[in-house]
Amino acid sequence: MVYFTGTTAQEIDLSPVPQSVKNWDWSEYDSYVGEKLDQFGDNITAQAKQLYPHTETPEYVYTTLVSDIRVGCPNDILSARAAESFKSPVYRYIATSRPSQPVSLYHDFEAVYAFHVWDCFAFFGTIGQYIPKPSEEDLRFASLMQELFFKFAHDGTMPEEWQPFPNSTALINTTLSFVDRYQPQQCDFWMNHGFFSYAWIN
């Protein structure tokens, strides 16, 4: 048996809470994040702001932060425990691809980053059901997802350069790349401060 753990970089962008994040400016972002994290101690908020500086948009930073807490980092722990328990390899990937056009699945919120199930749409070849005219990047992402897992289904292996977890984590976009760990400083911070209990269970 081979164990896979796959997540996307901005999982909660599928339907974030609050959905007003789409229209936030940086002041509103700082206020909301501070309100939520201050209850864990002022130093938590200050360190979180250092780990997640203002880049791109408030929506991007917020959905990255919350996705790390609730999905990405806890799944690293899950993968590590599986790797310790199983004799067969454990593979970990993060899908970092973004849709070329906004995708709306729930509550009319338009996801623009690497949202929950975007990797599934790619694997099953259903991106065209949500984006009428997929871009070349959309199609290359889908092709790579299918190539990787069809290869595994055919011969039971992944590409040689994809080392089992915890030796590497694959980043899947239009190309395949690898890191030792994804978001290591951020994950160490959240998990060492007791945030594993806020992980999604699904």
Coordinates of N, CA, C and O in Angstrom, one line a residue, residues 81-143:
R81 N 3.4 10.7 10.7 CA 2.9 9.6 11.5 C 2.7 8.4 10.6 O 3.0 7.2 11.0
A82 N 2.1 8.6 9.4 CA 1.9 7.4 8.5 C 3.3 6.9 8.1 O 3.4 5.6 8.0
A83 N 4.2 7.7 7.8 CA 5.6 7.3 7.4 C 6.3 6.5 8.5 O 7.0 5.5 8.2
E84 N 6.0 6.8 9.7 CA 6.6 6.1 10.8 C 5.9 4.7 11.0 O 6.6 3.8 11.5
S85 N 4.7 4.6 10.7 CA 3.9 3.5 11.0 C 3.9 2.4 9.8 O 3.8 1.2 10.1
F86 N 3.9 2.9 8.6 CA 3.8 2.0 7.4 C 5.2 1.6 6.9 O 6.2 2.4 6.9
K87 N 5.3 0.4 6.4 CA 6.5 0.0 5.7 C 6.5 0.5 4.3 O 7.6 0.7 3.7
S88 N 5.4 0.7 3.7 CA 5.3 1.3 2.3 C 5.5 2.8 2.3 O 5.3 3.4 3.3
P89 N 5.9 3.4 1.2 CA 6.2 4.8 1.1 C 5.0 5.7 1.3 O 3.9 5.3 1.0
V90 N 5.2 6.9 1.8 CA 4.2 7.9 2.0 C 4.7 9.1 1.1 O 5.8 9.6 1.2
Y91 N 3.8 9.5 0.2 CA 4.1 10.7 -0.6 C 3.2 11.9 -0.3 O 2.0 11.7 0.0
R92 N 3.8 13.0 -0.3 CA 3.1 14.3 0.1 C 3.2 15.3 -1.1 O 4.3 15.5 -1.6
Y93 N 2.1 15.9 -1.4 CA 2.2 17.0 -2.4 C 1.3 18.1 -2.0 O 0.4 18.0 -1.3
I94 N 1.7 19.3 -2.6 CA 1.0 20.5 -2.4 C 0.7 21.0 -3.9 O 1.6 21.2 -4.7
A95 N -0.5 21.2 -4.2 CA -0.9 21.8 -5.5 C -0.9 23.3 -5.4 O -1.6 23.9 -4.5
T96 N 0.0 24.0 -6.1 CA 0.2 25.4 -6.1 C -0.4 26.1 -7.3 O -0.4 27.4 -7.3
S97 N -0.9 25.4 -8.2 CA -1.5 26.0 -9.4 C -2.8 26.8 -9.0 O -3.5 26.5 -8.1
R98 N -3.0 27.9 -9.8 CA -4.2 28.7 -9.6 C -5.1 28.6 -10.9 O -4.5 28.6 -12.0
P99 N -6.4 28.7 -10.7 CA -7.2 28.7 -11.9 C -7.0 30.0 -12.7 O -6.7 31.1 -12.1
S100 N -7.1 29.9 -14.0 CA -6.8 31.1 -14.9 C -8.0 32.1 -14.8 O -7.8 33.2 -15.1
Q101 N -9.1 31.6 -14.4 CA -10.3 32.4 -14.2 C -10.9 32.1 -12.8 O -10.8 31.0 -12.3
P102 N -11.6 33.0 -12.2 CA -12.3 32.8 -10.9 C -13.3 31.6 -11.0 O -14.0 31.4 -12.1
V103 N -13.3 30.8 -10.0 CA -14.2 29.6 -10.0 C -15.2 29.7 -8.8 O -14.7 29.9 -7.7
S104 N -16.4 29.6 -9.0 CA -17.4 29.8 -8.0 C -18.2 28.5 -7.8 O -18.8 27.9 -8.7
L105 N -18.1 27.9 -6.6 CA -18.8 26.7 -6.2 C -19.8 26.8 -5.1 O -20.8 26.2 -5.2
Y106 N -19.5 27.7 -4.1 CA -20.3 27.8 -3.0 C -20.6 29.3 -2.7 O -19.7 30.1 -2.7
H107 N -21.8 29.6 -2.4 CA -22.2 30.9 -1.9 C -21.8 32.1 -2.9 O -21.6 33.2 -2.4
D108 N -21.6 31.7 -4.1 CA -21.2 32.7 -5.1 C -19.8 33.3 -4.9 O -19.5 34.3 -5.5
F109 N -19.0 32.8 -4.0 CA -17.7 33.3 -3.8 C -16.8 32.8 -4.9 O -16.8 31.6 -5.3
E110 N -16.0 33.7 -5.5 CA -15.1 33.4 -6.6 C -13.7 33.1 -6.1 O -13.0 34.0 -5.7
A111 N -13.3 31.8 -6.2 CA -12.0 31.4 -5.8 C -11.0 31.8 -6.9 O -11.2 31.5 -8.1
V112 N -9.9 32.3 -6.5 CA -8.9 32.7 -7.5 C -7.5 32.1 -7.2 O -6.6 32.3 -8.0
Y113 N -7.4 31.5 -6.1 CA -6.1 30.9 -5.7 C -6.2 29.3 -5.7 O -7.2 28.8 -6.2
A114 N -5.2 28.6 -5.2 CA -5.2 27.2 -5.2 C -6.2 26.6 -4.2 O -5.8 26.1 -3.1
F115 N -7.5 26.6 -4.5 CA -8.5 26.2 -3.6 C -8.7 24.7 -3.4 O -8.3 23.9 -4.3
H116 N -9.4 24.4 -2.4 CA -9.8 23.0 -2.1 C -10.5 22.4 -3.3 O -11.4 22.9 -3.9
V117 N -10.1 21.2 -3.7 CA -10.6 20.4 -4.9 C -10.1 20.8 -6.2 O -10.4 20.2 -7.2
W118 N -9.3 21.9 -6.3 CA -8.7 22.3 -7.6 C -7.9 21.2 -8.2 O -7.9 20.9 -9.4
D119 N -7.1 20.5 -7.3 CA -6.3 19.4 -7.8 C -7.2 18.2 -8.3 O -6.8 17.5 -9.2
C120 N -8.3 18.0 -7.6 CA -9.2 16.9 -8.1 C -9.8 17.3 -9.5 O -9.9 16.4 -10.3
F121 N -10.2 18.5 -9.7 CA -10.7 18.9 -11.0 C -9.6 18.6 -12.1 O -10.0 18.1 -13.2
A122 N -8.4 18.9 -11.7 CA -7.3 18.6 -12.7 C -7.2 17.1 -13.0 O -7.1 16.7 -14.1
F123 N -7.1 16.3 -11.9 CA -6.9 14.9 -12.1 C -8.1 14.3 -12.9 O -7.8 13.4 -13.8
F124 N -9.3 14.6 -12.6 CA -10.4 14.0 -13.3 C -10.8 14.7 -14.6 O -11.7 14.3 -15.3
G125 N -10.0 15.7 -15.0 CA -10.2 16.3 -16.3 C -11.5 17.1 -16.4 O -12.1 17.3 -17.5
T126 N -11.9 17.7 -15.3 CA -13.2 18.5 -15.2 C -13.0 20.0 -15.1 O -14.0 20.7 -14.9
I127 N -11.8 20.5 -15.3 CA -11.6 21.9 -15.2 C -12.5 22.7 -16.2 O -13.1 23.7 -15.9
G128 N -12.7 22.1 -17.4 CA -13.6 22.7 -18.4 C -15.0 22.9 -18.0 O -15.7 23.7 -18.6
Q129 N -15.5 22.1 -17.0 CA -16.8 22.3 -16.5 C -17.0 23.6 -15.6 O -18.1 24.0 -15.4
Y130 N -15.9 24.1 -15.2 CA -15.9 25.3 -14.3 C -15.2 26.5 -14.9 O -15.5 27.6 -14.5
I131 N -14.4 26.3 -15.9 CA -13.7 27.3 -16.7 C -14.0 27.1 -18.1 O -13.5 26.1 -18.7
P132 N -14.9 27.8 -18.8 CA -15.3 27.5 -20.1 C -14.2 27.4 -21.1 O -14.2 26.5 -22.0
K133 N -13.2 28.2 -21.0 CA -12.0 28.2 -21.9 C -10.8 28.1 -21.0 O -10.1 29.1 -20.8
P134 N -10.4 26.9 -20.6 CA -9.2 26.7 -19.8 C -8.0 27.2 -20.5 O -7.8 27.1 -21.7
S135 N -7.1 27.8 -19.7 CA -5.8 28.4 -20.3 C -4.8 27.2 -20.5 O -5.0 26.1 -20.1
E136 N -3.8 27.5 -21.2 CA -2.7 26.6 -21.4 C -2.1 26.1 -20.0 O -1.8 24.9 -19.9
E137 N -2.0 27.0 -19.1 CA -1.5 26.7 -17.8 C -2.5 25.7 -17.0 O -2.1 24.8 -16.4
D138 N -3.8 26.0 -17.2 CA -4.8 25.1 -16.6 C -4.6 23.6 -17.1 O -4.6 22.7 -16.4
L139 N -4.5 23.5 -18.4 CA -4.4 22.2 -19.1 C -3.1 21.5 -18.8 O -3.0 20.3 -18.6
R140 N -2.0 22.3 -18.7 CA -0.7 21.7 -18.3 C -0.7 21.2 -16.9 O -0.2 20.1 -16.6
F141 N -1.4 21.9 -16.0 CA -1.5 21.4 -14.6 C -2.3 20.1 -14.6 O -2.0 19.1 -14.0
A142 N -3.5 20.1 -15.3 CA -4.3 18.9 -15.4 C -3.5 17.7 -16.0 O -3.5 16.6 -15.5
S143 N -2.8 18.0 -17.0 CA -2.0 16.9 -17.7 C -0.9 16.3 -16.8 O -0.7 15.1 -16.7

